[in-house]
Amino acid sequence: MTSRRVRPVIAALVALSITGMLGACAREAPTVSTRPPSVAPSSPEPSITPTATPTPPGFDKAALSIDDPNSIWVVADKLRPLNPLTFVPPDLIETPVQHLNPPTLRAEAANAIVTMFAAAKAEGAGGMQLQSAYRSYTVQVKVYNGYVASAGKAGADSQSARPGFSEHQSGLAADISAVPLTCALAACFGQTPQGIWLAANAYRFGFVLRYPADKTAVTGYIYEPWHFRYVGVALATEMKRSGVTTLEEFFGLPAAPTYAP
């Protein structure tokens, strides 16, 4: 939730409660065969009224809860806080991959990250690392308040989830950056070999790009090509097959561009 998003203030925010950021390194140069997603500013205005997609034979949208924070399908957005707000996942582990901040994730997501990073490197996308993973309620309070102090409440709400509303607090969200570090927590990450590969292949490992470029009116967040959410291979594959790019639209939930009054 997350995440909390990119701006010049990110180093100061992370320093409040997370280990310091590394400086930018030289850009990676490996190439991959997949094509980058379009992020042209002229893209059509996204719909703000998500509707449920048809359920194909063999896929059960009710198989897992989207309300229980222990479920890998839980949907957290500006209208759907975690319940309880101070939820702590019961199976957090340290993910054994290169990282800049504590690489804590729920066990299933952590195992998937390890496999995905190895596949990316083997398939020519280059090295990757965890930029940010699990954030406790307390840490998210500090991160969000830092954005408010620097960008105001409206600015903070477009970039960082309020405490209790953050996907990072679920232990299922990962901010990913390139190795060497380049375009970290920035839209240009989507044009790096790592970002291109992730957009095309993350579903194979159970991850979805949670905040697409053309869905701000649905998700409530700006384009974050570095923020991937673990939902399991079955759901990620079905979303890829159906072409539905947000959890809100897939499950027929209301768009969440802003918080409830």
Short mmCIF file of the C-alpha atoms (twelve columns), coordinates in Angstrom:
data_MODEL
# 
_entry.id   MODEL 
# 
loop_
_atom_site.group_PDB 
_atom_site.id 
_atom_site.type_symbol 
_atom_site.label_atom_id 
_atom_site.label_alt_id 
_atom_site.label_comp_id 
_atom_site.label_asym_id 
_atom_site.label_seq_id 
_atom_site.Cartn_x 
_atom_site.Cartn_y 
_atom_site.Cartn_z 
_atom_site.pdbx_PDB_model_num 
ATOM 1   C CA . MET A 1   0.000   0.000   0.000   1 
ATOM 2   C CA . THR A 2   2.544   -0.048  -1.451  1 
ATOM 3   C CA . SER A 3   3.900   2.218   -1.476  1 
ATOM 4   C CA . ARG A 4   4.759   5.587   -0.515  1 
ATOM 5   C CA . ARG A 5   5.539   6.541   -3.969  1 
ATOM 6   C CA . VAL A 6   8.284   8.188   -5.948  1 
ATOM 7   C CA . ARG A 7   9.208   11.815  -5.417  1 
ATOM 8   C CA . PRO A 8   12.391  13.631  -4.405  1 
ATOM 9   C CA . VAL A 9   11.303  13.208  -0.808  1 
ATOM 10  C CA . ILE A 10  11.552  9.403   -0.850  1 
ATOM 11  C CA . ALA A 11  15.063  9.348   0.658   1 
ATOM 12  C CA . ALA A 12  13.958  11.453  3.587   1 
ATOM 13  C CA . LEU A 13  10.865  9.342   4.159   1 
ATOM 14  C CA . VAL A 14  12.623  6.028   4.068   1 
ATOM 15  C CA . ALA A 15  15.215  7.390   6.496   1 
ATOM 16  C CA . LEU A 16  12.493  7.835   9.071   1 
ATOM 17  C CA . SER A 17  12.003  4.123   9.587   1 
ATOM 18  C CA . ILE A 18  13.615  2.102   6.811   1 
ATOM 19  C CA . THR A 19  17.263  1.705   5.955   1 
ATOM 20  C CA . GLY A 20  18.779  4.357   3.716   1 
ATOM 21  C CA . MET A 21  18.514  4.382   -0.017  1 
ATOM 22  C CA . LEU A 22  21.473  3.687   -2.253  1 
ATOM 23  C CA . GLY A 23  22.611  6.238   -4.754  1 
ATOM 24  C CA . ALA A 24  21.754  5.863   -8.399  1 
ATOM 25  C CA . CYS A 25  24.113  3.667   -10.327 1 
ATOM 26  C CA . ALA A 26  24.785  3.237   -14.011 1 
ATOM 27  C CA . ARG A 27  21.863  2.105   -16.172 1 
ATOM 28  C CA . GLU A 28  21.654  -1.610  -17.073 1 
ATOM 29  C CA . ALA A 29  22.086  -2.404  -20.719 1 
ATOM 30  C CA . PRO A 30  20.703  -5.945  -21.287 1 
ATOM 31  C CA . THR A 31  17.938  -6.296  -23.840 1 
ATOM 32  C CA . VAL A 32  14.825  -8.391  -23.822 1 
ATOM 33  C CA . SER A 33  12.436  -9.375  -26.542 1 
ATOM 34  C CA . THR A 34  9.216   -8.158  -24.940 1 
ATOM 35  C CA . ARG A 35  7.890   -4.712  -25.818 1 
ATOM 36  C CA . PRO A 36  7.273   -2.002  -23.215 1 
ATOM 37  C CA . PRO A 37  3.727   -1.096  -22.213 1 
ATOM 38  C CA . SER A 38  2.359   2.144   -23.611 1 
ATOM 39  C CA . VAL A 39  2.343   5.010   -21.140 1 
ATOM 40  C CA . ALA A 40  1.529   7.785   -23.618 1 
ATOM 41  C CA . PRO A 41  -0.173  10.726  -21.974 1 
ATOM 42  C CA . SER A 42  -2.747  10.688  -24.761 1 
ATOM 43  C CA . SER A 43  -4.184  7.378   -23.567 1 
ATOM 44  C CA . PRO A 44  -7.999  7.387   -23.293 1 
ATOM 45  C CA . GLU A 45  -9.467  8.488   -19.967 1 
ATOM 46  C CA . PRO A 46  -9.964  5.331   -17.863 1 
ATOM 47  C CA . SER A 47  -13.366 4.211   -16.717 1 
ATOM 48  C CA . ILE A 48  -14.120 4.932   -13.090 1 
ATOM 49  C CA . THR A 49  -16.919 2.389   -12.827 1 
ATOM 50  C CA . PRO A 50  -15.321 -1.083  -12.772 1 
ATOM 51  C CA . THR A 51  -17.619 -3.945  -13.645 1 
ATOM 52  C CA . ALA A 52  -17.259 -7.635  -12.901 1 
ATOM 53  C CA . THR A 53  -15.725 -9.734  -15.661 1 
ATOM 54  C CA . PRO A 54  -17.316 -12.987 -16.785 1 
ATOM 55  C CA . THR A 55  -16.137 -16.003 -14.862 1 
ATOM 56  C CA . PRO A 56  -14.723 -18.603 -17.267 1 
ATOM 57  C CA . PRO A 57  -15.254 -22.310 -16.701 1 
ATOM 58  C CA . GLY A 58  -12.750 -23.605 -14.184 1 
ATOM 59  C CA . PHE A 59  -12.047 -20.303 -12.452 1 
ATOM 60  C CA . ASP A 60  -13.888 -19.516 -9.235  1 
ATOM 61  C CA . LYS A 61  -13.801 -15.858 -8.213  1 
ATOM 62  C CA . ALA A 62  -15.132 -16.813 -4.809  1 
ATOM 63  C CA . ALA A 63  -12.405 -19.380 -4.116  1 
ATOM 64  C CA . LEU A 64  -10.596 -17.032 -1.733  1 
ATOM 65  C CA . SER A 65  -11.723 -14.050 0.323   1 
ATOM 66  C CA . ILE A 66  -11.073 -10.512 -0.881  1 
ATOM 67  C CA . ASP A 67  -11.928 -9.164  2.589   1 
ATOM 68  C CA . ASP A 68  -9.856  -11.321 4.941   1 
ATOM 69  C CA . PRO A 69  -6.362  -9.744  5.301   1 
ATOM 70  C CA . ASN A 70  -4.909  -13.244 5.650   1 
ATOM 71  C CA . SER A 71  -6.078  -14.108 2.120   1 
ATOM 72  C CA . ILE A 72  -3.652  -13.623 -0.793  1 
ATOM 73  C CA . TRP A 73  -6.604  -12.170 -2.717  1 
ATOM 74  C CA . VAL A 74  -7.384  -9.439  -0.179  1 
ATOM 75  C CA . VAL A 75  -8.159  -6.152  -1.921  1 
ATOM 76  C CA . ALA A 76  -6.909  -3.062  -0.140  1 
ATOM 77  C CA . ASP A 77  -7.546  0.357   -1.649  1 
ATOM 78  C CA . LYS A 78  -8.773  3.806   -0.597  1 
ATOM 79  C CA . LEU A 79  -12.252 2.442   0.078   1 
ATOM 80  C CA . ARG A 80  -11.151 -0.897  1.525   1 
ATOM 81  C CA . PRO A 81  -8.847  -0.670  4.562   1 
ATOM 82  C CA . LEU A 82  -7.352  -3.759  6.101   1 
ATOM 83  C CA . ASN A 83  -9.410  -5.100  8.986   1 
ATOM 84  C CA . PRO A 84  -8.066  -4.603  11.567  1 
ATOM 85  C CA . LEU A 85  -6.206  -1.424  10.578  1 
ATOM 86  C CA . THR A 86  -3.145  -2.600  12.511  1 
ATOM 87  C CA . PHE A 87  -3.114  -6.053  10.859  1 
ATOM 88  C CA . VAL A 88  0.188   -7.964  11.009  1 
ATOM 89  C CA . PRO A 89  0.614   -10.968 8.672   1 
ATOM 90  C CA . PRO A 90  1.280   -14.185 10.616  1 
ATOM 91  C CA . ASP A 91  3.870   -15.727 8.268   1 
ATOM 92  C CA . LEU A 92  6.388   -12.988 7.505   1 
ATOM 93  C CA . ILE A 93  9.889   -14.110 6.518   1 
ATOM 94  C CA . GLU A 94  13.062  -12.495 5.223   1 
ATOM 95  C CA . THR A 95  13.236  -12.937 1.436   1 
ATOM 96  C CA . PRO A 96  16.698  -14.249 0.433   1 
ATOM 97  C CA . VAL A 97  17.297  -11.832 -2.454  1 
ATOM 98  C CA . GLN A 98  19.307  -8.662  -2.936  1 
ATOM 99  C CA . HIS A 99  17.529  -5.766  -1.249  1 
ATOM 100 C CA . LEU A 100 17.826  -2.133  -0.189  1 
ATOM 101 C CA . ASN A 101 15.389  -2.169  2.736   1 
ATOM 102 C CA . PRO A 102 14.195  -5.021  4.970   1 
ATOM 103 C CA . PRO A 103 13.069  -7.766  2.515   1 
ATOM 104 C CA . THR A 104 10.213  -9.016  4.675   1 
ATOM 105 C CA . LEU A 105 7.232   -10.605 2.898   1 
ATOM 106 C CA . ARG A 106 4.673   -13.302 3.558   1 
ATOM 107 C CA . ALA A 107 6.251   -16.699 2.922   1 
ATOM 108 C CA . GLU A 108 4.338   -17.507 -0.274  1 
ATOM 109 C CA . ALA A 109 5.136   -14.131 -1.833  1 
ATOM 110 C CA . ALA A 110 8.771   -14.335 -0.735  1 
ATOM 111 C CA . ASN A 111 9.249   -17.727 -2.370  1 
ATOM 112 C CA . ALA A 112 7.677   -16.429 -5.576  1 
ATOM 113 C CA . ILE A 113 10.001  -13.391 -5.616  1 
ATOM 114 C CA . VAL A 114 13.062  -15.640 -5.370  1 
ATOM 115 C CA . THR A 115 11.886  -17.716 -8.330  1 
ATOM 116 C CA . MET A 116 10.886  -14.654 -10.367 1 
ATOM 117 C CA . PHE A 117 14.186  -12.824 -9.884  1 
ATOM 118 C CA . ALA A 118 16.118  -15.928 -10.932 1 
ATOM 119 C CA . ALA A 119 13.966  -16.349 -14.046 1 
ATOM 120 C CA . ALA A 120 14.359  -12.693 -15.010 1 
ATOM 121 C CA . LYS A 121 18.123  -12.948 -14.895 1 
ATOM 122 C CA . ALA A 122 18.159  -16.242 -16.785 1 
ATOM 123 C CA . GLU A 123 15.900  -14.804 -19.492 1 
ATOM 124 C CA . GLY A 124 18.073  -11.736 -20.091 1 
ATOM 125 C CA . ALA A 125 16.229  -9.045  -18.128 1 
ATOM 126 C CA . GLY A 126 19.129  -8.396  -15.780 1 
ATOM 127 C CA . GLY A 127 19.368  -8.259  -12.013 1 
ATOM 128 C CA . MET A 128 16.603  -7.127  -9.686  1 
ATOM 129 C CA . GLN A 129 16.304  -6.306  -6.011  1 
ATOM 130 C CA . LEU A 130 13.619  -5.608  -3.451  1 
ATOM 131 C CA . GLN A 131 13.408  -1.872  -2.915  1 
ATOM 132 C CA . SER A 132 10.649  -2.090  -0.311  1 
ATOM 133 C CA . ALA A 133 8.480   -4.908  0.997   1 
ATOM 134 C CA . TYR A 134 6.390   -5.270  4.174   1 
ATOM 135 C CA . ARG A 135 5.660   -2.136  6.146   1 
ATOM 136 C CA . SER A 136 4.032   -2.258  9.556   1 
ATOM 137 C CA . TYR A 137 1.203   0.087   10.487  1 
ATOM 138 C CA . THR A 138 3.670   2.124   12.530  1 
ATOM 139 C CA . VAL A 139 6.117   2.472   9.659   1 
ATOM 140 C CA . GLN A 140 3.321   3.422   7.272   1 
ATOM 141 C CA . VAL A 141 2.265   6.196   9.669   1 
ATOM 142 C CA . LYS A 142 5.756   7.698   9.374   1 
ATOM 143 C CA . VAL A 143 5.938   7.256   5.592   1 
ATOM 144 C CA . TYR A 144 2.523   8.809   4.990   1 
ATOM 145 C CA . ASN A 145 3.102   11.699  7.393   1 
ATOM 146 C CA . GLY A 146 6.369   12.464  5.614   1 
ATOM 147 C CA . TYR A 147 4.517   12.829  2.313   1 
ATOM 148 C CA . VAL A 148 1.924   15.066  3.961   1 
ATOM 149 C CA . ALA A 149 4.667   17.301  5.353   1 
ATOM 150 C CA . SER A 150 6.323   17.701  1.956   1 
ATOM 151 C CA . ALA A 151 3.425   17.543  -0.515  1 
ATOM 152 C CA . GLY A 152 0.288   18.271  1.474   1 
ATOM 153 C CA . LYS A 153 -2.553  15.853  2.161   1 
ATOM 154 C CA . ALA A 154 -3.825  15.717  -1.429  1 
ATOM 155 C CA . GLY A 155 -0.318  15.157  -2.754  1 
ATOM 156 C CA . ALA A 156 0.334   12.470  -0.161  1 
ATOM 157 C CA . ASP A 157 -2.903  10.646  -1.017  1 
ATOM 158 C CA . SER A 158 -1.897  10.347  -4.685  1 
ATOM 159 C CA . GLN A 159 1.431   8.724   -3.841  1 
ATOM 160 C CA . SER A 160 1.215   6.945   -0.490  1 
ATOM 161 C CA . ALA A 161 -1.481  4.907   1.209   1 
ATOM 162 C CA . ARG A 162 -2.831  6.023   4.545   1 
ATOM 163 C CA . PRO A 163 -1.924  3.732   7.455   1 
ATOM 164 C CA . GLY A 164 -4.187  0.686   7.448   1 
ATOM 165 C CA . PHE A 165 -4.948  1.066   3.729   1 
ATOM 166 C CA . SER A 166 -1.514  0.046   2.431   1 
ATOM 167 C CA . GLU A 167 -0.853  -3.055  0.365   1 
ATOM 168 C CA . HIS A 168 2.637   -3.106  1.829   1 
ATOM 169 C CA . GLN A 169 1.080   -3.727  5.233   1 
ATOM 170 C CA . SER A 170 -0.480  -6.930  3.836   1 
ATOM 171 C CA . GLY A 171 2.980   -8.424  3.291   1 
ATOM 172 C CA . LEU A 172 2.025   -9.206  -0.322  1 
ATOM 173 C CA . ALA A 173 3.376   -6.115  -2.119  1 
ATOM 174 C CA . ALA A 174 6.885   -5.605  -3.440  1 
ATOM 175 C CA . ASP A 175 8.565   -2.510  -4.834  1 
ATOM 176 C CA . ILE A 176 11.200  -3.771  -7.266  1 
ATOM 177 C CA . SER A 177 14.241  -1.952  -8.657  1 
ATOM 178 C CA . ALA A 178 17.030  -2.739  -11.093 1 
ATOM 179 C CA . VAL A 179 20.567  -3.874  -10.358 1 
ATOM 180 C CA . PRO A 180 22.574  -1.672  -10.762 1 
ATOM 181 C CA . LEU A 181 20.098  0.859   -9.341  1 
ATOM 182 C CA . THR A 182 18.420  2.967   -12.021 1 
ATOM 183 C CA . CYS A 183 15.012  4.645   -12.278 1 
ATOM 184 C CA . ALA A 184 14.219  3.491   -8.750  1 
ATOM 185 C CA . LEU A 185 10.621  4.205   -7.737  1 
ATOM 186 C CA . ALA A 186 10.149  6.253   -10.915 1 
ATOM 187 C CA . ALA A 187 7.937   5.908   -13.988 1 
ATOM 188 C CA . CYS A 188 11.028  5.354   -16.150 1 
ATOM 189 C CA . PHE A 189 11.504  1.977   -14.440 1 
ATOM 190 C CA . GLY A 190 8.784   0.730   -16.777 1 
ATOM 191 C CA . GLN A 191 11.145  1.299   -19.721 1 
ATOM 192 C CA . THR A 192 14.134  -0.526  -18.228 1 
ATOM 193 C CA . PRO A 193 14.801  -4.143  -19.272 1 
ATOM 194 C CA . GLN A 194 13.695  -5.229  -15.791 1 
ATOM 195 C CA . GLY A 195 10.483  -3.197  -15.903 1 
ATOM 196 C CA . ILE A 196 9.608   -4.413  -19.399 1 
ATOM 197 C CA . TRP A 197 10.182  -8.039  -18.424 1 
ATOM 198 C CA . LEU A 198 8.134   -7.736  -15.243 1 
ATOM 199 C CA . ALA A 199 5.170   -6.182  -17.047 1 
ATOM 200 C CA . ALA A 200 5.131   -9.100  -19.492 1 
ATOM 201 C CA . ASN A 201 6.057   -11.993 -17.204 1 
ATOM 202 C CA . ALA A 202 5.247   -11.289 -13.536 1 
ATOM 203 C CA . TYR A 203 1.906   -13.114 -13.846 1 
ATOM 204 C CA . ARG A 204 3.790   -16.392 -14.382 1 
ATOM 205 C CA . PHE A 205 4.949   -16.140 -10.767 1 
ATOM 206 C CA . GLY A 206 1.692   -14.893 -9.255  1 
ATOM 207 C CA . PHE A 207 2.263   -11.124 -9.388  1 
ATOM 208 C CA . VAL A 208 0.253   -8.331  -10.987 1 
ATOM 209 C CA . LEU A 209 1.313   -4.767  -11.715 1 
ATOM 210 C CA . ARG A 210 -1.043  -3.171  -9.212  1 
ATOM 211 C CA . TYR A 211 -1.138  0.448   -10.407 1 
ATOM 212 C CA . PRO A 212 -1.199  0.613   -14.243 1 
ATOM 213 C CA . ALA A 213 -0.630  3.862   -16.128 1 
ATOM 214 C CA . ASP A 214 -4.220  4.198   -17.362 1 
ATOM 215 C CA . LYS A 215 -6.053  3.184   -14.180 1 
ATOM 216 C CA . THR A 216 -5.459  5.994   -11.699 1 
ATOM 217 C CA . ALA A 217 -9.191  6.762   -11.668 1 
ATOM 218 C CA . VAL A 218 -9.810  3.160   -10.586 1 
ATOM 219 C CA . THR A 219 -6.934  2.473   -8.179  1 
ATOM 220 C CA . GLY A 220 -6.445  6.006   -6.840  1 
ATOM 221 C CA . TYR A 221 -2.682  5.915   -7.435  1 
ATOM 222 C CA . ILE A 222 -0.329  7.215   -10.079 1 
ATOM 223 C CA . TYR A 223 1.463   4.813   -12.418 1 
ATOM 224 C CA . GLU A 224 3.874   2.639   -10.428 1 
ATOM 225 C CA . PRO A 225 5.668   0.200   -12.745 1 
ATOM 226 C CA . TRP A 226 7.802   -0.934  -9.803  1 
ATOM 227 C CA . HIS A 227 4.925   -1.989  -7.505  1 
ATOM 228 C CA . PHE A 228 3.869   -5.612  -7.870  1 
ATOM 229 C CA . ARG A 229 1.279   -7.385  -5.789  1 
ATOM 230 C CA . TYR A 230 1.265   -11.129 -5.136  1 
ATOM 231 C CA . VAL A 231 -2.133  -12.770 -5.761  1 
ATOM 232 C CA . GLY A 232 -1.043  -16.297 -6.722  1 
ATOM 233 C CA . VAL A 233 -0.495  -17.833 -10.143 1 
ATOM 234 C CA . ALA A 234 -4.138  -18.784 -10.701 1 
ATOM 235 C CA . LEU A 235 -5.547  -15.267 -10.307 1 
ATOM 236 C CA . ALA A 236 -2.610  -13.513 -11.983 1 
ATOM 237 C CA . THR A 237 -2.903  -15.833 -14.988 1 
ATOM 238 C CA . GLU A 238 -6.660  -15.327 -15.245 1 
ATOM 239 C CA . MET A 239 -6.253  -11.544 -15.126 1 
ATOM 240 C CA . LYS A 240 -3.647  -11.784 -17.880 1 
ATOM 241 C CA . ARG A 241 -5.929  -14.001 -19.983 1 
ATOM 242 C CA . SER A 242 -8.936  -11.744 -19.556 1 
ATOM 243 C CA . GLY A 243 -7.040  -8.498  -20.068 1 
ATOM 244 C CA . VAL A 244 -8.377  -7.036  -16.807 1 
ATOM 245 C CA . THR A 245 -5.579  -5.107  -15.134 1 
ATOM 246 C CA . THR A 246 -6.954  -4.083  -11.728 1 
ATOM 247 C CA . LEU A 247 -8.309  -6.083  -8.814  1 
ATOM 248 C CA . GLU A 248 -11.180 -3.623  -8.504  1 
ATOM 249 C CA . GLU A 249 -12.380 -4.314  -12.035 1 
ATOM 250 C CA . PHE A 250 -11.786 -8.043  -11.869 1 
ATOM 251 C CA . PHE A 251 -13.893 -8.475  -8.738  1 
ATOM 252 C CA . GLY A 252 -16.498 -5.862  -9.709  1 
ATOM 253 C CA . LEU A 253 -15.605 -3.526  -6.851  1 
ATOM 254 C CA . PRO A 254 -16.205 0.229   -6.833  1 
ATOM 255 C CA . ALA A 255 -13.435 2.441   -8.185  1 
ATOM 256 C CA . ALA A 256 -11.405 3.963   -5.357  1 
ATOM 257 C CA . PRO A 257 -9.932  7.239   -6.618  1 
ATOM 258 C CA . THR A 258 -10.321 8.902   -3.218  1 
ATOM 259 C CA . TYR A 259 -10.905 8.045   0.403   1 
ATOM 260 C CA . ALA A 260 -14.429 8.049   1.799   1 
ATOM 261 C CA . PRO A 261 -15.383 11.318  3.534   1 
# 
